[in-house]
CSV table of C-alpha atoms in Angstrom, one decimal:
chain,number,residue,atom,x,y,z
A,55,MET,CA,127.9,84.8,72.2
A,56,ILE,CA,125.0,87.3,71.9
A,57,SER,CA,123.6,85.5,68.9
A,58,ASP,CA,123.6,82.3,71.0
A,59,LEU,CA,121.6,84.0,73.7
A,60,ILE,CA,119.1,85.3,71.2
A,61,LEU,CA,118.8,82.1,69.1
A,62,MET,CA,118.8,79.7,72.1
A,63,ASN,CA,119.6,76.7,69.9
A,64,GLY,CA,116.6,77.4,67.6
A,65,TYR,CA,114.1,77.9,70.4
A,66,GLY,CA,114.7,81.7,70.7
A,67,LEU,CA,111.6,82.7,68.9
A,68,TYR,CA,109.4,80.6,71.2
A,69,VAL,CA,111.2,81.7,74.4
A,70,TRP,CA,111.4,85.4,73.6
A,71,SER,CA,107.9,85.6,72.4
A,72,ALA,CA,106.6,83.9,75.6
A,73,PHE,CA,108.5,86.4,77.8
A,74,ALA,CA,107.5,89.4,75.6
A,75,PHE,CA,103.8,88.4,75.8
A,76,THR,CA,104.1,88.2,79.6
A,77,LEU,CA,105.8,91.5,80.0
A,78,LEU,CA,103.5,93.3,77.6
A,79,GLY,CA,100.6,91.8,79.5
A,80,PHE,CA,102.0,93.2,82.7
A,81,LEU,CA,102.6,96.7,81.2
A,82,SER,CA,99.2,96.8,79.6
A,83,LEU,CA,97.3,95.9,82.8
A,84,TYR,CA,99.4,98.3,84.8
A,85,VAL,CA,98.7,101.2,82.4
A,86,ILE,CA,94.9,100.4,82.2
A,87,ILE,CA,94.6,100.3,86.0
A,88,SER,CA,96.7,103.4,86.5
A,89,LEU,CA,94.5,105.3,84.0
A,90,GLN,CA,91.3,104.1,85.7
A,91,LEU,CA,92.7,105.3,89.0
A,92,LYS,CA,93.7,108.7,87.7
A,93,LYS,CA,90.3,109.1,86.1
A,94,GLU,CA,88.5,108.4,89.4
A,95,GLN,CA,90.8,110.7,91.3
A,96,LYS,CA,90.2,113.5,88.9
A,97,ARG,CA,86.4,112.9,89.1
A,98,PHE,CA,86.6,112.9,92.9
A,99,GLU,CA,88.5,116.2,93.0
A,100,GLU,CA,86.0,117.8,90.6
A,101,ASN,CA,83.0,116.6,92.7
A,102,PHE,CA,84.8,117.7,95.9
A,103,SER,CA,85.5,121.2,94.5
A,104,ALA,CA,81.8,121.5,93.4
A,105,LEU,CA,80.5,121.0,97.0
A,106,THR,CA,78.7,123.8,98.7
A,107,ASP,CA,80.4,125.3,101.9
A,108,GLU,CA,78.0,123.4,104.1
A,109,LYS,CA,78.6,120.0,102.4
A,110,TYR,CA,82.4,120.7,102.2
A,111,ASN,CA,82.6,121.2,105.9
A,112,VAL,CA,80.9,117.8,106.5
A,113,ALA,CA,83.0,116.0,103.9
A,114,ILE,CA,86.4,117.5,104.9
A,115,ASN,CA,86.0,116.1,108.5
A,116,GLN,CA,85.6,112.5,107.3
A,117,GLU,CA,88.9,110.6,107.4
A,118,ILE,CA,88.3,108.6,104.2
A,119,TYR,CA,87.7,111.8,102.1
A,120,LYS,CA,90.8,113.4,103.6
A,121,GLU,CA,92.8,110.3,102.9
A,122,ILE,CA,91.6,110.1,99.2
A,123,LEU,CA,92.6,113.8,98.7
A,124,LYS,CA,96.0,113.2,100.3
A,125,TYR,CA,96.5,110.0,98.1
A,126,SER,CA,95.5,112.0,95.0
A,127,GLY,CA,98.0,114.7,95.8
A,128,SER,CA,95.1,117.2,95.7
A,129,LYS,CA,95.7,120.9,96.8
A,130,ILE,CA,92.0,121.3,97.9
B,11,MET,CA,87.6,90.6,112.9
B,12,PHE,CA,86.1,92.8,110.2
B,13,GLU,CA,87.6,96.0,111.6
B,14,TYR,CA,90.7,94.8,109.7
B,15,PHE,CA,88.7,94.9,106.5
B,16,ASN,CA,87.6,98.5,107.2
B,17,PRO,CA,87.8,100.4,103.8
B,18,TYR,CA,89.5,103.4,105.4
B,19,ARG,CA,92.1,101.2,107.0
B,20,ILE,CA,92.8,99.3,103.8
B,21,PHE,CA,93.0,102.5,101.8
B,22,LYS,CA,95.5,104.1,104.2
B,23,ILE,CA,97.7,101.0,104.1
B,24,ASN,CA,97.4,100.7,100.3
B,25,SER,CA,98.6,104.2,99.7
B,26,ILE,CA,101.9,103.4,101.6
B,27,LEU,CA,102.3,99.9,100.4
B,28,GLN,CA,101.9,100.6,96.6
B,29,LYS,CA,105.4,102.2,96.2
B,30,ILE,CA,107.1,99.6,98.3
B,31,ILE,CA,105.5,96.7,96.4
B,32,PHE,CA,106.3,98.4,93.0
B,33,PHE,CA,110.0,98.7,94.0
B,34,CYS,CA,110.1,95.1,95.2
B,35,PHE,CA,108.4,93.9,92.1
B,36,ILE,CA,110.8,95.6,89.7
B,37,LEU,CA,113.8,94.2,91.8
B,38,VAL,CA,112.5,90.6,92.0
B,39,LEU,CA,111.4,90.5,88.4
B,40,SER,CA,114.8,91.8,87.2
B,41,ILE,CA,116.6,89.1,89.2
B,42,GLY,CA,114.1,86.5,88.0
B,43,LEU,CA,114.5,87.4,84.3
B,44,VAL,CA,118.3,87.2,84.5
B,45,GLU,CA,118.0,83.8,86.3
B,46,ALA,CA,115.4,82.4,83.9
B,47,LEU,CA,116.8,83.6,80.6
B,48,PHE,CA,120.6,83.5,81.1
B,49,LEU,CA,121.7,81.7,84.3
B,50,SER,CA,119.5,78.6,84.6
B,51,PRO,CA,120.6,75.5,82.7
B,52,GLU,CA,118.8,74.1,79.6
B,53,ASP,CA,116.9,70.9,79.9
B,54,TYR,CA,118.5,67.7,78.6
B,55,LEU,CA,115.4,66.9,76.6
B,56,GLN,CA,113.5,70.2,75.9
B,57,LYS,CA,116.7,72.2,75.6
B,58,ASP,CA,116.2,76.0,75.9
B,59,SER,CA,112.4,75.8,75.4
B,60,VAL,CA,112.2,74.8,79.1
B,61,ARG,CA,112.7,78.5,79.9
B,62,ILE,CA,109.1,79.2,79.0
B,63,MET,CA,108.3,77.2,82.2
B,64,TYR,CA,109.5,80.3,84.2
B,65,VAL,CA,106.6,82.4,83.0
B,66,HIS,CA,104.0,79.6,82.2
B,67,VAL,CA,104.0,77.8,85.6
B,68,PRO,CA,103.9,80.9,88.0
B,69,ALA,CA,101.2,82.4,85.9
B,70,ALA,CA,99.1,79.2,86.1
B,71,TRP,CA,99.7,78.9,89.9
B,72,ILE,CA,98.8,82.5,90.6
B,73,SER,CA,95.7,82.4,88.4
B,74,LEU,CA,94.5,79.4,90.4
B,75,GLY,CA,95.4,80.9,93.7
B,76,ILE,CA,93.5,84.1,92.9
B,77,PHE,CA,90.3,82.3,91.8
B,78,SER,CA,90.4,80.1,94.9
B,79,THR,CA,90.7,83.3,97.0
B,80,ILE,CA,87.8,84.9,95.1
B,81,ALA,CA,85.6,81.8,95.6
B,82,PHE,CA,86.5,81.7,99.4
B,83,LEU,CA,85.6,85.4,99.7
B,84,SER,CA,82.4,84.9,97.8
B,85,ILE,CA,81.3,82.2,100.2
B,86,SER,CA,82.2,84.6,103.1
B,87,VAL,CA,80.1,87.3,101.5
B,88,PHE,CA,77.0,85.1,101.8
B,89,ILE,CA,77.8,84.1,105.4
B,90,PHE,CA,79.0,87.5,106.8
B,91,LYS,CA,77.1,89.9,104.4
B,92,ASN,CA,80.2,92.1,104.3
B,93,LYS,CA,80.3,94.2,101.1
B,94,ASN,CA,84.0,95.0,101.5
B,95,LEU,CA,84.8,91.4,100.7
B,96,ILE,CA,83.1,91.9,97.3
B,97,LEU,CA,85.3,94.9,96.7
B,98,ILE,CA,88.4,92.8,97.6
B,99,SER,CA,87.3,90.0,95.2
B,100,LYS,CA,86.5,92.4,92.4
B,101,SER,CA,89.9,94.0,92.8
B,102,LEU,CA,91.7,90.6,92.6
B,103,ALA,CA,90.0,89.5,89.4
B,104,PRO,CA,91.9,91.7,86.8
B,105,SER,CA,95.3,90.2,87.6
B,106,GLY,CA,93.7,86.7,87.8
B,107,ILE,CA,92.3,86.9,84.2
B,108,LEU,CA,95.7,88.3,83.0
B,109,PHE,CA,97.6,85.4,84.6
B,110,THR,CA,95.2,82.8,83.1
B,111,LEU,CA,95.6,84.3,79.7
B,112,ILE,CA,99.4,84.3,80.1
B,113,ALA,CA,99.3,80.7,81.2
B,114,LEU,CA,97.3,79.7,78.1
B,115,VAL,CA,99.3,81.7,75.6
B,116,THR,CA,102.7,80.8,76.9
B,117,GLY,CA,101.5,77.2,77.2
B,118,SER,CA,100.5,77.3,73.6
B,119,ILE,CA,103.9,78.7,72.6
B,120,TRP,CA,105.7,76.0,74.6
B,121,GLY,CA,103.4,73.3,73.1
B,122,LYS,CA,104.6,73.9,69.5
B,123,PRO,CA,108.3,72.9,70.0
B,124,THR,CA,107.5,70.3,72.6
B,125,TRP,CA,104.3,68.5,71.4
B,126,GLY,CA,104.3,69.8,67.8
B,127,THR,CA,101.0,71.6,68.2
B,128,TRP,CA,99.9,75.1,69.3
B,129,TRP,CA,96.6,73.7,70.8
B,130,ALA,CA,95.1,70.4,71.9
B,131,TRP,CA,91.8,69.8,73.7
B,132,ASP,CA,93.7,68.2,76.5
B,133,ALA,CA,92.0,68.1,80.0
B,134,ARG,CA,94.4,70.6,81.6
B,135,ILE,CA,94.3,73.1,78.8
B,136,THR,CA,90.6,72.9,78.4
B,137,SER,CA,90.0,73.3,82.1
B,138,MET,CA,92.3,76.4,82.1
B,139,LEU,CA,90.2,77.8,79.2
B,140,VAL,CA,87.1,77.2,81.3
B,141,LEU,CA,88.9,79.2,84.1
B,142,LEU,CA,89.5,82.1,81.7
B,143,ILE,CA,85.8,82.1,80.7
B,144,LEU,CA,84.8,82.1,84.4
B,145,TYR,CA,87.1,85.1,85.1
B,146,ALA,CA,85.5,86.9,82.1
B,147,LEU,CA,82.0,86.1,83.3
B,148,TYR,CA,82.8,87.2,86.8
B,149,LEU,CA,84.1,90.6,85.7
B,150,LEU,CA,81.3,91.0,83.1
B,151,SER,CA,78.7,90.4,85.8
B,152,PHE,CA,79.7,93.7,87.4
B,153,ARG,CA,79.3,95.6,84.1
B,154,ILE,CA,76.1,93.9,82.8
B,155,PHE,CA,74.0,94.1,86.0
B,156,LYS,CA,73.6,97.8,87.1
B,157,ASP,CA,71.8,96.8,90.3
B,158,GLN,CA,74.6,96.4,92.8
B,159,VAL,CA,72.9,93.8,95.0
B,160,ARG,CA,72.1,91.7,92.0
B,161,SER,CA,75.6,92.0,90.4
B,162,ASN,CA,77.2,91.1,93.8
B,163,LYS,CA,75.0,88.0,94.1
B,164,ILE,CA,75.5,86.8,90.5
B,165,SER,CA,79.3,87.4,90.6
B,166,SER,CA,79.6,85.5,93.9
B,167,MET,CA,77.5,82.6,92.5
B,168,ILE,CA,79.9,82.5,89.4
B,169,ALA,CA,82.9,82.3,91.7
B,170,ILE,CA,81.4,79.7,94.0
B,171,PHE,CA,80.2,77.3,91.2
B,172,GLY,CA,83.4,78.1,89.3
B,173,ALA,CA,85.5,76.8,92.2
B,174,ILE,CA,84.5,73.2,91.1
B,175,ASN,CA,86.9,73.8,88.2
B,176,ILE,CA,89.9,74.3,90.5
B,177,PRO,CA,90.3,70.6,91.6
B,178,VAL,CA,89.6,69.6,88.0
B,179,ILE,CA,92.5,71.7,86.8
B,180,LYS,CA,94.8,70.4,89.6
B,181,PHE,CA,94.0,66.7,89.2
B,182,SER,CA,93.3,66.6,85.5
B,183,VAL,CA,96.8,65.2,84.9
B,184,ASP,CA,96.0,62.3,87.3
B,185,TRP,CA,92.4,61.6,86.3
B,186,TRP,CA,92.9,61.6,82.5
B,187,ASN,CA,95.6,60.8,80.0
B,188,THR,CA,96.8,64.3,79.0
B,189,LEU,CA,99.8,65.8,77.2
B,190,HIS,CA,100.8,67.4,80.5
B,191,GLN,CA,103.2,65.6,82.8
B,192,PRO,CA,102.1,65.0,86.5
B,193,ALA,CA,103.0,67.7,89.0
B,194,SER,CA,106.8,68.0,89.6
B,195,ILE,CA,106.5,70.2,92.7
B,196,SER,CA,104.5,69.2,95.8
B,197,LEU,CA,104.2,70.9,99.2
B,198,THR,CA,104.4,67.5,100.9
B,199,GLU,CA,107.0,65.6,98.8
B,200,LYS,CA,110.5,66.4,97.6
B,201,SER,CA,110.6,68.4,94.4
B,202,ALA,CA,111.5,66.5,91.2
B,203,ILE,CA,113.0,69.7,89.8
B,204,HIS,CA,116.7,70.4,90.4
B,205,SER,CA,117.5,73.5,92.5
B,206,SER,CA,119.2,75.2,89.6
B,207,MET,CA,115.7,75.4,87.9
B,208,LEU,CA,113.7,75.6,91.1
B,209,VAL,CA,115.3,78.8,92.3
B,210,PRO,CA,114.4,80.8,89.2
B,211,LEU,CA,110.9,79.3,89.3
B,212,VAL,CA,110.4,80.5,92.9
B,213,ILE,CA,111.9,84.0,92.1
B,214,MET,CA,109.6,84.4,89.1
B,215,THR,CA,106.6,83.2,91.2
B,216,ALA,CA,107.4,85.8,93.8
B,217,ALA,CA,107.7,88.5,91.1
B,218,PHE,CA,104.3,87.5,89.7
B,219,ALA,CA,102.7,87.4,93.2
B,220,LEU,CA,104.1,90.9,93.8
B,221,PHE,CA,102.6,92.1,90.5
B,222,SER,CA,99.2,90.7,91.4
B,223,VAL,CA,99.3,92.4,94.9
B,224,LEU,CA,100.3,95.7,93.2
B,225,ILE,CA,97.4,95.5,90.7
B,226,PHE,CA,95.1,94.5,93.6
B,227,LEU,CA,96.1,97.6,95.7
B,228,MET,CA,95.6,100.0,92.7
B,229,LYS,CA,92.3,98.5,91.7
B,230,TYR,CA,91.0,98.5,95.3
B,231,ASN,CA,91.7,102.2,95.6
B,232,THR,CA,90.1,102.9,92.3
B,233,GLU,CA,86.9,101.0,93.3
B,234,LEU,CA,86.8,102.7,96.7
B,235,ILE,CA,87.2,106.2,95.2
B,236,LYS,CA,84.4,105.3,92.7
B,237,ILE,CA,82.1,104.5,95.7
B,238,LYS,CA,83.1,107.6,97.6
B,239,ASN,CA,82.4,109.7,94.5
B,240,LYS,CA,78.8,108.5,94.6
B,241,GLY,CA,78.8,109.2,98.3
B,242,LEU,CA,79.9,112.8,97.7
B,243,LYS,CA,76.8,113.3,95.5
B,244,ARG,CA,74.6,112.0,98.2
B,245,LEU,CA,75.9,114.4,100.9
């Protein structure tokens, strides 16, 4: 029963490799984009922390900056 | 109209949508895989190798859909001069190139048991290879040209001229003698595929579409944070 599902009448190697390639492609792209996103979030937090008090007060009042910090889960 | 394309608005919606889309993608993909690999029947001629269709066809459809969208947005960039449309196009491209690659590789794997060859310079396959090259050029243009105005212009030109390839891919099976069969599914005519095979195909297409939306949302947020990082330095 299980061997029938794996072998698929001799086409198993083709079918499983096509599905494996697709899922590996999905996983790879997801990991790459996640890492890029994390890297940018980290850089944003570092730049935000390095702001002078005057610049910080300007930045913190802008909706988009607040939203990015919230999205990054930042404690700033 | 463009207030809906406001980066802040999109970013806010993105943050909420990402988790929902991810959950839906895993759910739909799981159902699609069970249907495609175990529940759908084998073909009377191609036997079990027909199951490759459930990843090959949705990947090809979505790669074409994404490139068409990028081309449309690129034309809009020239008309409306809205930079956010470039950001949307740029964020769509990574999943587009992946789906083109999946369509080519799984097509090659399907070709071996069906046609007896991994590759042929068939009109459909060659035009899909051209699409892969266009996606690569589109993405590379953002890396090669450091001047933002220039890279935006060149990437948009690649997408607009590359759009000529879309009808070539679509009608290649009608215009030339190719190894591919003519389209079995049409929006205007009754499908030539039995519902037992059509249902898994539709489910897998939905899963692939959800994945491309998920990657788009993540990439859009990444690009926006990158821009805002530069903005922080200019404060």
